[in-house]
PDB file of C-alpha atoms in Angstrom:
ATOM      1  CA  MET X 214     -13.520  20.646  -4.543  1.00 43.00           C
ATOM      2  CA  GLN X 215     -12.578  17.205  -5.737  1.00 48.00           C
ATOM      3  CA  GLY X 216     -14.887  14.456  -4.529  1.00 51.00           C
ATOM      4  CA  MET X 217     -14.004  11.007  -3.328  1.00 51.00           C
ATOM      5  CA  PHE X 218     -15.237   9.243  -6.464  1.00 51.00           C
ATOM      6  CA  ASN X 219     -13.969  11.509  -9.229  1.00 53.00           C
ATOM      7  CA  ARG X 220     -10.253  11.566  -8.489  1.00 58.00           C
ATOM      8  CA  LYS X 221      -7.671   9.949 -10.716  1.00 66.00           C
ATOM      9  CA  ARG X 222      -6.809   6.332 -10.075  1.00 72.00           C
ATOM     10  CA  PRO X 223      -3.169   5.282  -9.685  1.00 75.00           C
ATOM     11  CA  ALA X 224      -1.575   3.707 -12.730  1.00 79.00           C
ATOM     12  CA  ALA X 225      -2.068  -0.065 -12.810  1.00 75.00           C
ATOM     13  CA  GLY X 226       1.616  -0.509 -13.596  1.00 89.00           C
ATOM     14  CA  ALA X 227       2.598   1.363 -10.437  1.00 92.00           C
ATOM     15  CA  VAL X 228       0.338  -0.823  -8.292  1.00 93.00           C
ATOM     16  CA  GLY X 229       1.697  -3.992  -9.899  1.00 93.00           C
ATOM     17  CA  HIS X 230       5.271  -2.844  -9.357  1.00 93.00           C
ATOM     18  CA  LEU X 231       4.595  -2.154  -5.654  1.00 94.00           C
ATOM     19  CA  LYS X 232       2.919  -5.551  -5.237  1.00 95.00           C
ATOM     20  CA  LYS X 233       5.972  -7.232  -6.744  1.00 94.00           C
ATOM     21  CA  LEU X 234       8.375  -5.330  -4.457  1.00 94.00           C
ATOM     22  CA  VAL X 235       6.323  -6.147  -1.350  1.00 95.00           C
ATOM     23  CA  ALA X 236       5.768  -9.821  -2.239  1.00 95.00           C
ATOM     24  CA  GLU X 237       9.451 -10.377  -3.005  1.00 94.00           C
ATOM     25  CA  GLY X 238      10.697  -8.334  -0.052  1.00 93.00           C
ATOM     26  CA  LEU X 239       8.479 -10.139   2.462  1.00 92.00           C
ATOM     27  CA  LYS X 240       8.864 -13.509   0.707  1.00 93.00           C
ATOM     28  CA  LEU X 241       5.083 -13.919   0.636  1.00 92.00           C
ATOM     29  CA  SER X 242       3.652 -17.244  -0.449  1.00 91.00           C
ATOM     30  CA  GLU X 243       1.619 -17.404  -3.641  1.00 90.00           C
ATOM     31  CA  ASP X 244      -1.575 -17.976  -1.653  1.00 93.00           C
ATOM     32  CA  THR X 245      -1.197 -14.638   0.166  1.00 95.00           C
ATOM     33  CA  THR X 246      -3.529 -11.948  -1.154  1.00 96.00           C
ATOM     34  CA  LEU X 247      -1.872  -8.568  -1.449  1.00 96.00           C
ATOM     35  CA  SER X 248      -3.946  -5.416  -1.848  1.00 95.00           C
ATOM     36  CA  ILE X 249      -2.817  -1.822  -2.232  1.00 95.00           C
ATOM     37  CA  ALA X 250      -5.156   1.148  -1.837  1.00 94.00           C
ATOM     38  CA  GLU X 251      -4.588   4.876  -2.003  1.00 94.00           C
ATOM     39  CA  LEU X 252      -6.753   6.737   0.507  1.00 93.00           C
ATOM     40  CA  THR X 253      -7.499  10.421   0.951  1.00 92.00           C
ATOM     41  CA  CYS X 254      -7.880  11.737   4.487  1.00 85.00           C
ATOM     42  CA  HIS X 255      -9.579  14.946   5.508  1.00 83.00           C
ATOM     43  CA  GLU X 256      -9.124  14.473   9.264  1.00 84.00           C
ATOM     44  CA  PRO X 257      -6.796  16.776  11.202  1.00 88.00           C
ATOM     45  CA  GLY X 258      -3.329  15.328  11.761  1.00 85.00           C
ATOM     46  CA  CYS X 259      -3.384  12.661   9.076  1.00 84.00           C
ATOM     47  CA  PRO X 260      -1.543  12.893   5.755  1.00 87.00           C
ATOM     48  CA  PRO X 261      -3.717  14.144   2.873  1.00 92.00           C
ATOM     49  CA  VAL X 262      -3.022  10.930   0.917  1.00 93.00           C
ATOM     50  CA  GLU X 263      -1.701   7.628   2.180  1.00 94.00           C
ATOM     51  CA  THR X 264      -1.199   4.206   0.707  1.00 96.00           C
ATOM     52  CA  VAL X 265      -2.398   1.178   2.654  1.00 95.00           C
ATOM     53  CA  ILE X 266      -0.832  -2.190   1.862  1.00 96.00           C
ATOM     54  CA  THR X 267      -2.568  -5.312   3.180  1.00 96.00           C
ATOM     55  CA  ALA X 268      -1.333  -8.915   3.103  1.00 95.00           C
ATOM     56  CA  ARG X 269      -3.923 -11.618   3.864  1.00 96.00           C
ATOM     57  CA  LYS X 270      -3.001 -15.262   4.289  1.00 92.00           C
ATOM     58  CA  THR X 271      -5.447 -18.084   3.641  1.00 93.00           C
ATOM     59  CA  ASP X 272      -5.561 -18.872   7.393  1.00 93.00           C
ATOM     60  CA  GLY X 273      -7.048 -15.405   8.028  1.00 92.00           C
ATOM     61  CA  GLU X 274      -3.882 -13.765   9.313  1.00 92.00           C
ATOM     62  CA  GLN X 275      -3.634 -10.172   8.090  1.00 94.00           C
ATOM     63  CA  LYS X 276      -1.015  -7.431   8.259  1.00 94.00           C
ATOM     64  CA  ASN X 277      -1.433  -3.772   7.229  1.00 95.00           C
ATOM     65  CA  TRP X 278       1.190  -1.145   6.460  1.00 95.00           C
ATOM     66  CA  ARG X 279       0.673   2.561   5.811  1.00 94.00           C
ATOM     67  CA  ILE X 280       2.923   4.845   3.799  1.00 95.00           C
ATOM     68  CA  ALA X 281       2.118   8.568   3.961  1.00 94.00           C
ATOM     69  CA  LYS X 282       2.461   9.086   0.206  1.00 94.00           C
ATOM     70  CA  PRO X 283       0.373   8.495  -2.895  1.00 94.00           C
ATOM     71  CA  ILE X 284       1.202   5.330  -4.849  1.00 95.00           C
ATOM     72  CA  SER X 285       2.891   7.325  -7.611  1.00 92.00           C
ATOM     73  CA  GLU X 286       5.463   8.728  -5.142  1.00 94.00           C
ATOM     74  CA  ILE X 287       6.405   5.486  -3.376  1.00 95.00           C
ATOM     75  CA  LYS X 288       9.944   4.356  -4.117  1.00 94.00           C
ATOM     76  CA  GLU X 289      11.684   1.047  -3.536  1.00 93.00           C
ATOM     77  CA  ALA X 290      13.401   2.589  -0.479  1.00 95.00           C
ATOM     78  CA  ASP X 291       9.972   3.203   1.116  1.00 95.00           C
ATOM     79  CA  ILE X 292       9.063  -0.461   0.640  1.00 94.00           C
ATOM     80  CA  ASN X 293      12.436  -1.585   1.993  1.00 92.00           C
ATOM     81  CA  GLU X 294      11.935   0.581   5.089  1.00 92.00           C
ATOM     82  CA  MET X 295       8.468  -0.899   5.590  1.00 90.00           C
ATOM     83  CA  ILE X 296       9.899  -4.424   5.311  1.00 86.00           C
ATOM     84  CA  VAL X 297      12.648  -3.695   7.861  1.00 80.00           C
ATOM     85  CA  GLU X 298      10.003  -2.525  10.349  1.00 70.00           C
ATOM     86  CA  PHE X 299       8.053  -5.747   9.796  1.00 64.00           C
TER      87      PHE X 299
END
């Protein structure tokens, strides 16, 4: 059984690419902090792995998005769909 702390981390390049797509797609200002995390869920009914994207503005405003895929499987179309729903 693979534990929470010994699983492989997503490639830094993949995370950077997603951040760029999100920042450009949402036209985020440079002072907005963008974080992307891949989470594993063991609860019934939730996807086994999901990616959580969080944008935080300096005024404290925050928005979260969830994509039911690991970072390595997220495509530009997934980001575009997320942006349309925003």
